[in-house]
Amino acid sequence: MIIEQLNLNCHSSDETLILAAGRGDTRAFSEVVRRHQQWAWQIAHRFCGDEHEAADIVQEAFLNVFAASGRYKSQAKFRTYFYRIITHICIDKARKKSPCFMANIPEFTEKGKSAAEFMEHEETARTVRKALDGLCPAQRLAVIFRYYEELSYKEIAAALSTTPKAVEGLLTRARQHLKTSLVSKIYFEGD
């Protein structure tokens, strides 16, 4: 096993690393975590709006992956498999609690902005966050996967355990809800 561990490196595929982790190679699993923790946290944070809850979601997802690594079958890309795990945890957490409206959507502001520009950006982020929080969990994840992660309908369908046609419907309803929420917010504030 030590020889096997030495042959795994940063050029190994995720699928190879997970299979090695399933055989007890913790360094292989550490490499998987290193590769995927940032984008996984961003998805969770965009979904729930809270840094600590996002970290908990990602930790739970990695624990699930590690626990199942011995049974992992590389029929799909690891990333698709991991999207599905994160999706299930996010939806499960959303079902167990009422929505929590957070002030910030997890985007980084550009340096060199004026205080007025920064405040305007923050207000827009709060408005978008509230609108996203108003979506059902499946719609919210579809929006996050499509517009923040730039996944195809097929990839989103795999993550949500549904069909591309159902994803199209989720996104259509989400866009309608967001349009209504955001337009009414702008209209009533502009008066």
JSON list of C-alpha atoms in Angstrom, two decimals:
[
{"chain": "A", "resi": 1, "resn": "MET", "atom": "CA", "xyz": [0.00, 0.00, 0.00]},
{"chain": "A", "resi": 2, "resn": "ILE", "atom": "CA", "xyz": [2.89, 2.42, 0.65]},
{"chain": "A", "resi": 3, "resn": "ILE", "atom": "CA", "xyz": [4.07, 1.99, -2.95]},
{"chain": "A", "resi": 4, "resn": "GLU", "atom": "CA", "xyz": [0.50, 2.64, -4.08]},
{"chain": "A", "resi": 5, "resn": "GLN", "atom": "CA", "xyz": [0.36, 5.81, -1.98]},
{"chain": "A", "resi": 6, "resn": "LEU", "atom": "CA", "xyz": [3.59, 7.10, -3.46]},
{"chain": "A", "resi": 7, "resn": "ASN", "atom": "CA", "xyz": [2.26, 6.62, -7.01]},
{"chain": "A", "resi": 8, "resn": "LEU", "atom": "CA", "xyz": [-0.71, 8.89, -6.34]},
{"chain": "A", "resi": 9, "resn": "ASN", "atom": "CA", "xyz": [0.05, 12.54, -6.86]},
{"chain": "A", "resi": 10, "resn": "CYS", "atom": "CA", "xyz": [-1.54, 15.81, -7.79]},
{"chain": "A", "resi": 11, "resn": "HIS", "atom": "CA", "xyz": [-1.93, 14.55, -11.38]},
{"chain": "A", "resi": 12, "resn": "SER", "atom": "CA", "xyz": [-4.11, 11.60, -10.38]},
{"chain": "A", "resi": 13, "resn": "SER", "atom": "CA", "xyz": [-7.78, 11.82, -11.29]},
{"chain": "A", "resi": 14, "resn": "ASP", "atom": "CA", "xyz": [-10.35, 12.41, -8.58]},
{"chain": "A", "resi": 15, "resn": "GLU", "atom": "CA", "xyz": [-11.81, 9.00, -9.30]},
{"chain": "A", "resi": 16, "resn": "THR", "atom": "CA", "xyz": [-8.42, 7.33, -8.81]},
{"chain": "A", "resi": 17, "resn": "LEU", "atom": "CA", "xyz": [-7.91, 9.21, -5.56]},
{"chain": "A", "resi": 18, "resn": "ILE", "atom": "CA", "xyz": [-11.33, 8.23, -4.18]},
{"chain": "A", "resi": 19, "resn": "LEU", "atom": "CA", "xyz": [-10.73, 4.60, -5.07]},
{"chain": "A", "resi": 20, "resn": "ALA", "atom": "CA", "xyz": [-7.39, 4.80, -3.24]},
{"chain": "A", "resi": 21, "resn": "ALA", "atom": "CA", "xyz": [-9.10, 6.45, -0.26]},
{"chain": "A", "resi": 22, "resn": "GLY", "atom": "CA", "xyz": [-11.52, 3.54, -0.25]},
{"chain": "A", "resi": 23, "resn": "ARG", "atom": "CA", "xyz": [-8.53, 1.26, 0.22]},
{"chain": "A", "resi": 24, "resn": "GLY", "atom": "CA", "xyz": [-7.39, 3.32, 3.22]},
{"chain": "A", "resi": 25, "resn": "ASP", "atom": "CA", "xyz": [-5.11, 5.93, 1.64]},
{"chain": "A", "resi": 26, "resn": "THR", "atom": "CA", "xyz": [-5.82, 9.04, 3.71]},
{"chain": "A", "resi": 27, "resn": "ARG", "atom": "CA", "xyz": [-3.34, 11.13, 1.72]},
{"chain": "A", "resi": 28, "resn": "ALA", "atom": "CA", "xyz": [-5.38, 10.47, -1.42]},
{"chain": "A", "resi": 29, "resn": "PHE", "atom": "CA", "xyz": [-8.50, 11.64, 0.39]},
{"chain": "A", "resi": 30, "resn": "SER", "atom": "CA", "xyz": [-6.67, 14.73, 1.64]},
{"chain": "A", "resi": 31, "resn": "GLU", "atom": "CA", "xyz": [-5.87, 15.59, -1.97]},
{"chain": "A", "resi": 32, "resn": "VAL", "atom": "CA", "xyz": [-9.55, 15.26, -2.91]},
{"chain": "A", "resi": 33, "resn": "VAL", "atom": "CA", "xyz": [-10.48, 17.60, -0.06]},
{"chain": "A", "resi": 34, "resn": "ARG", "atom": "CA", "xyz": [-7.80, 20.09, -1.12]},
{"chain": "A", "resi": 35, "resn": "ARG", "atom": "CA", "xyz": [-9.10, 20.10, -4.70]},
{"chain": "A", "resi": 36, "resn": "HIS", "atom": "CA", "xyz": [-12.77, 20.47, -3.92]},
{"chain": "A", "resi": 37, "resn": "GLN", "atom": "CA", "xyz": [-13.23, 22.25, -0.60]},
{"chain": "A", "resi": 38, "resn": "GLN", "atom": "CA", "xyz": [-13.26, 25.80, -2.02]},
{"chain": "A", "resi": 39, "resn": "TRP", "atom": "CA", "xyz": [-15.93, 25.37, -4.69]},
{"chain": "A", "resi": 40, "resn": "ALA", "atom": "CA", "xyz": [-17.98, 23.12, -2.40]},
{"chain": "A", "resi": 41, "resn": "TRP", "atom": "CA", "xyz": [-17.95, 25.82, 0.29]},
{"chain": "A", "resi": 42, "resn": "GLN", "atom": "CA", "xyz": [-18.96, 28.46, -2.25]},
{"chain": "A", "resi": 43, "resn": "ILE", "atom": "CA", "xyz": [-21.99, 26.41, -3.32]},
{"chain": "A", "resi": 44, "resn": "ALA", "atom": "CA", "xyz": [-23.02, 25.76, 0.28]},
{"chain": "A", "resi": 45, "resn": "HIS", "atom": "CA", "xyz": [-22.50, 29.42, 1.21]},
{"chain": "A", "resi": 46, "resn": "ARG", "atom": "CA", "xyz": [-24.50, 30.66, -1.74]},
{"chain": "A", "resi": 47, "resn": "PHE", "atom": "CA", "xyz": [-27.26, 28.26, -0.75]},
{"chain": "A", "resi": 48, "resn": "CYS", "atom": "CA", "xyz": [-27.48, 29.01, 2.96]},
{"chain": "A", "resi": 49, "resn": "GLY", "atom": "CA", "xyz": [-25.84, 32.44, 3.22]},
{"chain": "A", "resi": 50, "resn": "ASP", "atom": "CA", "xyz": [-23.94, 31.63, 6.39]},
{"chain": "A", "resi": 51, "resn": "GLU", "atom": "CA", "xyz": [-20.19, 30.91, 6.55]},
{"chain": "A", "resi": 52, "resn": "HIS", "atom": "CA", "xyz": [-20.36, 28.53, 9.50]},
{"chain": "A", "resi": 53, "resn": "GLU", "atom": "CA", "xyz": [-23.33, 26.58, 8.20]},
{"chain": "A", "resi": 54, "resn": "ALA", "atom": "CA", "xyz": [-21.62, 26.32, 4.80]},
{"chain": "A", "resi": 55, "resn": "ALA", "atom": "CA", "xyz": [-18.51, 24.89, 6.48]},
{"chain": "A", "resi": 56, "resn": "ASP", "atom": "CA", "xyz": [-20.70, 22.37, 8.34]},
{"chain": "A", "resi": 57, "resn": "ILE", "atom": "CA", "xyz": [-22.39, 21.32, 5.07]},
{"chain": "A", "resi": 58, "resn": "VAL", "atom": "CA", "xyz": [-19.05, 20.80, 3.34]},
{"chain": "A", "resi": 59, "resn": "GLN", "atom": "CA", "xyz": [-17.61, 18.90, 6.29]},
{"chain": "A", "resi": 60, "resn": "GLU", "atom": "CA", "xyz": [-20.64, 16.62, 6.36]},
{"chain": "A", "resi": 61, "resn": "ALA", "atom": "CA", "xyz": [-20.35, 16.10, 2.60]},
{"chain": "A", "resi": 62, "resn": "PHE", "atom": "CA", "xyz": [-16.68, 15.11, 2.84]},
{"chain": "A", "resi": 63, "resn": "LEU", "atom": "CA", "xyz": [-17.43, 12.79, 5.77]},
{"chain": "A", "resi": 64, "resn": "ASN", "atom": "CA", "xyz": [-20.13, 11.13, 3.64]},
{"chain": "A", "resi": 65, "resn": "VAL", "atom": "CA", "xyz": [-17.69, 10.76, 0.75]},
{"chain": "A", "resi": 66, "resn": "PHE", "atom": "CA", "xyz": [-15.02, 9.28, 3.00]},
{"chain": "A", "resi": 67, "resn": "ALA", "atom": "CA", "xyz": [-17.48, 6.86, 4.61]},
{"chain": "A", "resi": 68, "resn": "ALA", "atom": "CA", "xyz": [-18.68, 5.70, 1.19]},
{"chain": "A", "resi": 69, "resn": "SER", "atom": "CA", "xyz": [-15.26, 5.72, -0.52]},
{"chain": "A", "resi": 70, "resn": "GLY", "atom": "CA", "xyz": [-14.91, 1.94, -0.17]},
{"chain": "A", "resi": 71, "resn": "ARG", "atom": "CA", "xyz": [-18.12, 1.50, -2.17]},
{"chain": "A", "resi": 72, "resn": "TYR", "atom": "CA", "xyz": [-17.42, 4.23, -4.75]},
{"chain": "A", "resi": 73, "resn": "LYS", "atom": "CA", "xyz": [-17.97, 3.20, -8.37]},
{"chain": "A", "resi": 74, "resn": "SER", "atom": "CA", "xyz": [-16.41, 5.53, -10.92]},
{"chain": "A", "resi": 75, "resn": "GLN", "atom": "CA", "xyz": [-19.40, 5.44, -13.29]},
{"chain": "A", "resi": 76, "resn": "ALA", "atom": "CA", "xyz": [-19.80, 9.21, -13.15]},
{"chain": "A", "resi": 77, "resn": "LYS", "atom": "CA", "xyz": [-17.29, 11.98, -12.64]},
{"chain": "A", "resi": 78, "resn": "PHE", "atom": "CA", "xyz": [-16.43, 12.50, -8.99]},
{"chain": "A", "resi": 79, "resn": "ARG", "atom": "CA", "xyz": [-17.47, 16.15, -9.21]},
{"chain": "A", "resi": 80, "resn": "THR", "atom": "CA", "xyz": [-20.99, 15.13, -10.34]},
{"chain": "A", "resi": 81, "resn": "TYR", "atom": "CA", "xyz": [-21.16, 12.62, -7.49]},
{"chain": "A", "resi": 82, "resn": "PHE", "atom": "CA", "xyz": [-20.02, 15.29, -5.01]},
{"chain": "A", "resi": 83, "resn": "TYR", "atom": "CA", "xyz": [-22.53, 17.85, -6.35]},
{"chain": "A", "resi": 84, "resn": "ARG", "atom": "CA", "xyz": [-25.26, 15.31, -5.62]},
{"chain": "A", "resi": 85, "resn": "ILE", "atom": "CA", "xyz": [-24.06, 14.81, -2.04]},
{"chain": "A", "resi": 86, "resn": "ILE", "atom": "CA", "xyz": [-23.90, 18.57, -1.38]},
{"chain": "A", "resi": 87, "resn": "THR", "atom": "CA", "xyz": [-27.33, 19.00, -2.96]},
{"chain": "A", "resi": 88, "resn": "HIS", "atom": "CA", "xyz": [-28.91, 16.40, -0.68]},
{"chain": "A", "resi": 89, "resn": "ILE", "atom": "CA", "xyz": [-27.36, 17.93, 2.42]},
{"chain": "A", "resi": 90, "resn": "CYS", "atom": "CA", "xyz": [-28.42, 21.48, 1.46]},
{"chain": "A", "resi": 91, "resn": "ILE", "atom": "CA", "xyz": [-31.99, 20.41, 0.76]},
{"chain": "A", "resi": 92, "resn": "ASP", "atom": "CA", "xyz": [-32.11, 18.35, 3.96]},
{"chain": "A", "resi": 93, "resn": "LYS", "atom": "CA", "xyz": [-30.89, 21.31, 6.04]},
{"chain": "A", "resi": 94, "resn": "ALA", "atom": "CA", "xyz": [-33.40, 23.62, 4.35]},
{"chain": "A", "resi": 95, "resn": "ARG", "atom": "CA", "xyz": [-36.25, 21.27, 5.23]},
{"chain": "A", "resi": 96, "resn": "LYS", "atom": "CA", "xyz": [-35.19, 21.15, 8.87]},
{"chain": "A", "resi": 97, "resn": "LYS", "atom": "CA", "xyz": [-35.14, 24.89, 9.51]},
{"chain": "A", "resi": 98, "resn": "SER", "atom": "CA", "xyz": [-36.84, 28.10, 8.55]},
{"chain": "A", "resi": 99, "resn": "PRO", "atom": "CA", "xyz": [-35.02, 30.43, 6.15]},
{"chain": "A", "resi": 100, "resn": "CYS", "atom": "CA", "xyz": [-32.38, 32.69, 7.59]},
{"chain": "A", "resi": 101, "resn": "PHE", "atom": "CA", "xyz": [-31.89, 35.88, 5.62]},
{"chain": "A", "resi": 102, "resn": "MET", "atom": "CA", "xyz": [-28.26, 36.84, 5.60]},
{"chain": "A", "resi": 103, "resn": "ALA", "atom": "CA", "xyz": [-26.83, 40.21, 4.72]},
{"chain": "A", "resi": 104, "resn": "ASN", "atom": "CA", "xyz": [-24.22, 39.17, 2.18]},
{"chain": "A", "resi": 105, "resn": "ILE", "atom": "CA", "xyz": [-24.19, 37.06, -0.93]},
{"chain": "A", "resi": 106, "resn": "PRO", "atom": "CA", "xyz": [-20.74, 35.49, -1.12]},
{"chain": "A", "resi": 107, "resn": "GLU", "atom": "CA", "xyz": [-19.10, 37.59, -3.78]},
{"chain": "A", "resi": 108, "resn": "PHE", "atom": "CA", "xyz": [-15.86, 39.46, -3.39]},
{"chain": "A", "resi": 109, "resn": "THR", "atom": "CA", "xyz": [-15.90, 43.20, -3.90]},
{"chain": "A", "resi": 110, "resn": "GLU", "atom": "CA", "xyz": [-13.29, 44.82, -6.08]},
{"chain": "A", "resi": 111, "resn": "LYS", "atom": "CA", "xyz": [-10.59, 46.86, -4.41]},
{"chain": "A", "resi": 112, "resn": "GLY", "atom": "CA", "xyz": [-10.56, 50.54, -5.18]},
{"chain": "A", "resi": 113, "resn": "LYS", "atom": "CA", "xyz": [-14.32, 51.06, -5.03]},
{"chain": "A", "resi": 114, "resn": "SER", "atom": "CA", "xyz": [-15.61, 54.20, -3.38]},
{"chain": "A", "resi": 115, "resn": "ALA", "atom": "CA", "xyz": [-17.60, 53.95, -0.15]},
{"chain": "A", "resi": 116, "resn": "ALA", "atom": "CA", "xyz": [-20.80, 54.77, -2.06]},
{"chain": "A", "resi": 117, "resn": "GLU", "atom": "CA", "xyz": [-20.11, 52.07, -4.65]},
{"chain": "A", "resi": 118, "resn": "PHE", "atom": "CA", "xyz": [-19.34, 49.57, -1.90]},
{"chain": "A", "resi": 119, "resn": "MET", "atom": "CA", "xyz": [-22.57, 50.41, -0.04]},
{"chain": "A", "resi": 120, "resn": "GLU", "atom": "CA", "xyz": [-24.59, 50.15, -3.25]},
{"chain": "A", "resi": 121, "resn": "HIS", "atom": "CA", "xyz": [-22.99, 46.75, -3.94]},
{"chain": "A", "resi": 122, "resn": "GLU", "atom": "CA", "xyz": [-23.82, 45.59, -0.40]},
{"chain": "A", "resi": 123, "resn": "GLU", "atom": "CA", "xyz": [-27.45, 46.70, -0.74]},
{"chain": "A", "resi": 124, "resn": "THR", "atom": "CA", "xyz": [-27.77, 44.90, -4.07]},
{"chain": "A", "resi": 125, "resn": "ALA", "atom": "CA", "xyz": [-26.23, 41.79, -2.53]},
{"chain": "A", "resi": 126, "resn": "ARG", "atom": "CA", "xyz": [-28.75, 41.88, 0.35]},
{"chain": "A", "resi": 127, "resn": "THR", "atom": "CA", "xyz": [-31.63, 42.26, -2.09]},
{"chain": "A", "resi": 128, "resn": "VAL", "atom": "CA", "xyz": [-30.44, 39.35, -4.24]},
{"chain": "A", "resi": 129, "resn": "ARG", "atom": "CA", "xyz": [-29.80, 37.23, -1.13]},
{"chain": "A", "resi": 130, "resn": "LYS", "atom": "CA", "xyz": [-33.38, 37.79, 0.09]},
{"chain": "A", "resi": 131, "resn": "ALA", "atom": "CA", "xyz": [-34.74, 36.95, -3.36]},
{"chain": "A", "resi": 132, "resn": "LEU", "atom": "CA", "xyz": [-32.65, 33.74, -3.50]},
{"chain": "A", "resi": 133, "resn": "ASP", "atom": "CA", "xyz": [-33.77, 32.79, 0.00]},
{"chain": "A", "resi": 134, "resn": "GLY", "atom": "CA", "xyz": [-37.36, 33.08, -1.23]},
{"chain": "A", "resi": 135, "resn": "LEU", "atom": "CA", "xyz": [-36.86, 30.25, -3.71]},
{"chain": "A", "resi": 136, "resn": "CYS", "atom": "CA", "xyz": [-37.57, 26.64, -2.80]},
{"chain": "A", "resi": 137, "resn": "PRO", "atom": "CA", "xyz": [-34.34, 24.68, -2.18]},
{"chain": "A", "resi": 138, "resn": "ALA", "atom": "CA", "xyz": [-34.36, 22.88, -5.55]},
{"chain": "A", "resi": 139, "resn": "GLN", "atom": "CA", "xyz": [-34.84, 26.14, -7.47]},
{"chain": "A", "resi": 140, "resn": "ARG", "atom": "CA", "xyz": [-32.15, 27.88, -5.41]},
{"chain": "A", "resi": 141, "resn": "LEU", "atom": "CA", "xyz": [-29.66, 25.09, -6.12]},
{"chain": "A", "resi": 142, "resn": "ALA", "atom": "CA", "xyz": [-30.55, 25.10, -9.83]},
{"chain": "A", "resi": 143, "resn": "VAL", "atom": "CA", "xyz": [-29.86, 28.86, -9.97]},
{"chain": "A", "resi": 144, "resn": "ILE", "atom": "CA", "xyz": [-26.58, 28.48, -8.07]},
{"chain": "A", "resi": 145, "resn": "PHE", "atom": "CA", "xyz": [-25.41, 25.61, -10.28]},
{"chain": "A", "resi": 146, "resn": "ARG", "atom": "CA", "xyz": [-26.43, 27.33, -13.52]},
{"chain": "A", "resi": 147, "resn": "TYR", "atom": "CA", "xyz": [-25.45, 30.96, -12.94]},
{"chain": "A", "resi": 148, "resn": "TYR", "atom": "CA", "xyz": [-22.65, 30.76, -10.38]},
{"chain": "A", "resi": 149, "resn": "GLU", "atom": "CA", "xyz": [-21.08, 27.38, -11.23]},
{"chain": "A", "resi": 150, "resn": "GLU", "atom": "CA", "xyz": [-22.01, 27.55, -14.95]},
{"chain": "A", "resi": 151, "resn": "LEU", "atom": "CA", "xyz": [-23.10, 23.90, -15.12]},
{"chain": "A", "resi": 152, "resn": "SER", "atom": "CA", "xyz": [-25.04, 22.52, -18.06]},
{"chain": "A", "resi": 153, "resn": "TYR", "atom": "CA", "xyz": [-28.65, 21.40, -17.67]},
{"chain": "A", "resi": 154, "resn": "LYS", "atom": "CA", "xyz": [-27.44, 17.80, -17.87]},
{"chain": "A", "resi": 155, "resn": "GLU", "atom": "CA", "xyz": [-24.91, 18.34, -15.03]},
{"chain": "A", "resi": 156, "resn": "ILE", "atom": "CA", "xyz": [-27.52, 20.12, -12.90]},
{"chain": "A", "resi": 157, "resn": "ALA", "atom": "CA", "xyz": [-29.96, 17.28, -13.53]},
{"chain": "A", "resi": 158, "resn": "ALA", "atom": "CA", "xyz": [-27.36, 14.77, -12.32]},
{"chain": "A", "resi": 159, "resn": "ALA", "atom": "CA", "xyz": [-26.69, 16.81, -9.18]},
{"chain": "A", "resi": 160, "resn": "LEU", "atom": "CA", "xyz": [-30.40, 17.21, -8.41]},
{"chain": "A", "resi": 161, "resn": "SER", "atom": "CA", "xyz": [-31.29, 13.61, -9.38]},
{"chain": "A", "resi": 162, "resn": "THR", "atom": "CA", "xyz": [-33.77, 14.76, -12.01]},
{"chain": "A", "resi": 163, "resn": "THR", "atom": "CA", "xyz": [-34.02, 15.32, -15.76]},
{"chain": "A", "resi": 164, "resn": "PRO", "atom": "CA", "xyz": [-32.72, 18.23, -17.85]},
{"chain": "A", "resi": 165, "resn": "LYS", "atom": "CA", "xyz": [-36.36, 19.08, -18.72]},
{"chain": "A", "resi": 166, "resn": "ALA", "atom": "CA", "xyz": [-37.17, 19.32, -14.99]},
{"chain": "A", "resi": 167, "resn": "VAL", "atom": "CA", "xyz": [-34.13, 21.58, -14.52]},
{"chain": "A", "resi": 168, "resn": "GLU", "atom": "CA", "xyz": [-35.44, 23.81, -17.29]},
{"chain": "A", "resi": 169, "resn": "GLY", "atom": "CA", "xyz": [-38.75, 24.07, -15.40]},
{"chain": "A", "resi": 170, "resn": "LEU", "atom": "CA", "xyz": [-37.00, 24.80, -12.10]},
{"chain": "A", "resi": 171, "resn": "LEU", "atom": "CA", "xyz": [-34.96, 27.57, -13.68]},
{"chain": "A", "resi": 172, "resn": "THR", "atom": "CA", "xyz": [-37.98, 29.05, -15.46]},
{"chain": "A", "resi": 173, "resn": "ARG", "atom": "CA", "xyz": [-39.97, 29.23, -12.21]},
{"chain": "A", "resi": 174, "resn": "ALA", "atom": "CA", "xyz": [-36.92, 30.54, -10.32]},
{"chain": "A", "resi": 175, "resn": "ARG", "atom": "CA", "xyz": [-36.32, 33.30, -12.89]},
{"chain": "A", "resi": 176, "resn": "GLN", "atom": "CA", "xyz": [-40.00, 34.28, -12.73]},
{"chain": "A", "resi": 177, "resn": "HIS", "atom": "CA", "xyz": [-39.89, 34.45, -8.93]},
{"chain": "A", "resi": 178, "resn": "LEU", "atom": "CA", "xyz": [-36.62, 36.39, -8.91]},
{"chain": "A", "resi": 179, "resn": "LYS", "atom": "CA", "xyz": [-37.90, 38.80, -11.55]},
{"chain": "A", "resi": 180, "resn": "THR", "atom": "CA", "xyz": [-41.07, 39.44, -9.55]},
{"chain": "A", "resi": 181, "resn": "SER", "atom": "CA", "xyz": [-39.16, 39.81, -6.28]},
{"chain": "A", "resi": 182, "resn": "LEU", "atom": "CA", "xyz": [-36.46, 42.06, -7.64]},
{"chain": "A", "resi": 183, "resn": "VAL", "atom": "CA", "xyz": [-38.69, 44.21, -9.86]},
{"chain": "A", "resi": 184, "resn": "SER", "atom": "CA", "xyz": [-41.18, 44.82, -7.04]},
{"chain": "A", "resi": 185, "resn": "LYS", "atom": "CA", "xyz": [-38.30, 45.73, -4.69]},
{"chain": "A", "resi": 186, "resn": "ILE", "atom": "CA", "xyz": [-36.91, 48.24, -7.20]},
{"chain": "A", "resi": 187, "resn": "TYR", "atom": "CA", "xyz": [-40.38, 49.61, -8.05]},
{"chain": "A", "resi": 188, "resn": "PHE", "atom": "CA", "xyz": [-41.46, 50.17, -4.45]},
{"chain": "A", "resi": 189, "resn": "GLU", "atom": "CA", "xyz": [-38.12, 51.61, -3.36]},
{"chain": "A", "resi": 190, "resn": "GLY", "atom": "CA", "xyz": [-38.05, 53.96, -6.35]},
{"chain": "A", "resi": 191, "resn": "ASP", "atom": "CA", "xyz": [-41.34, 55.66, -5.36]}
]
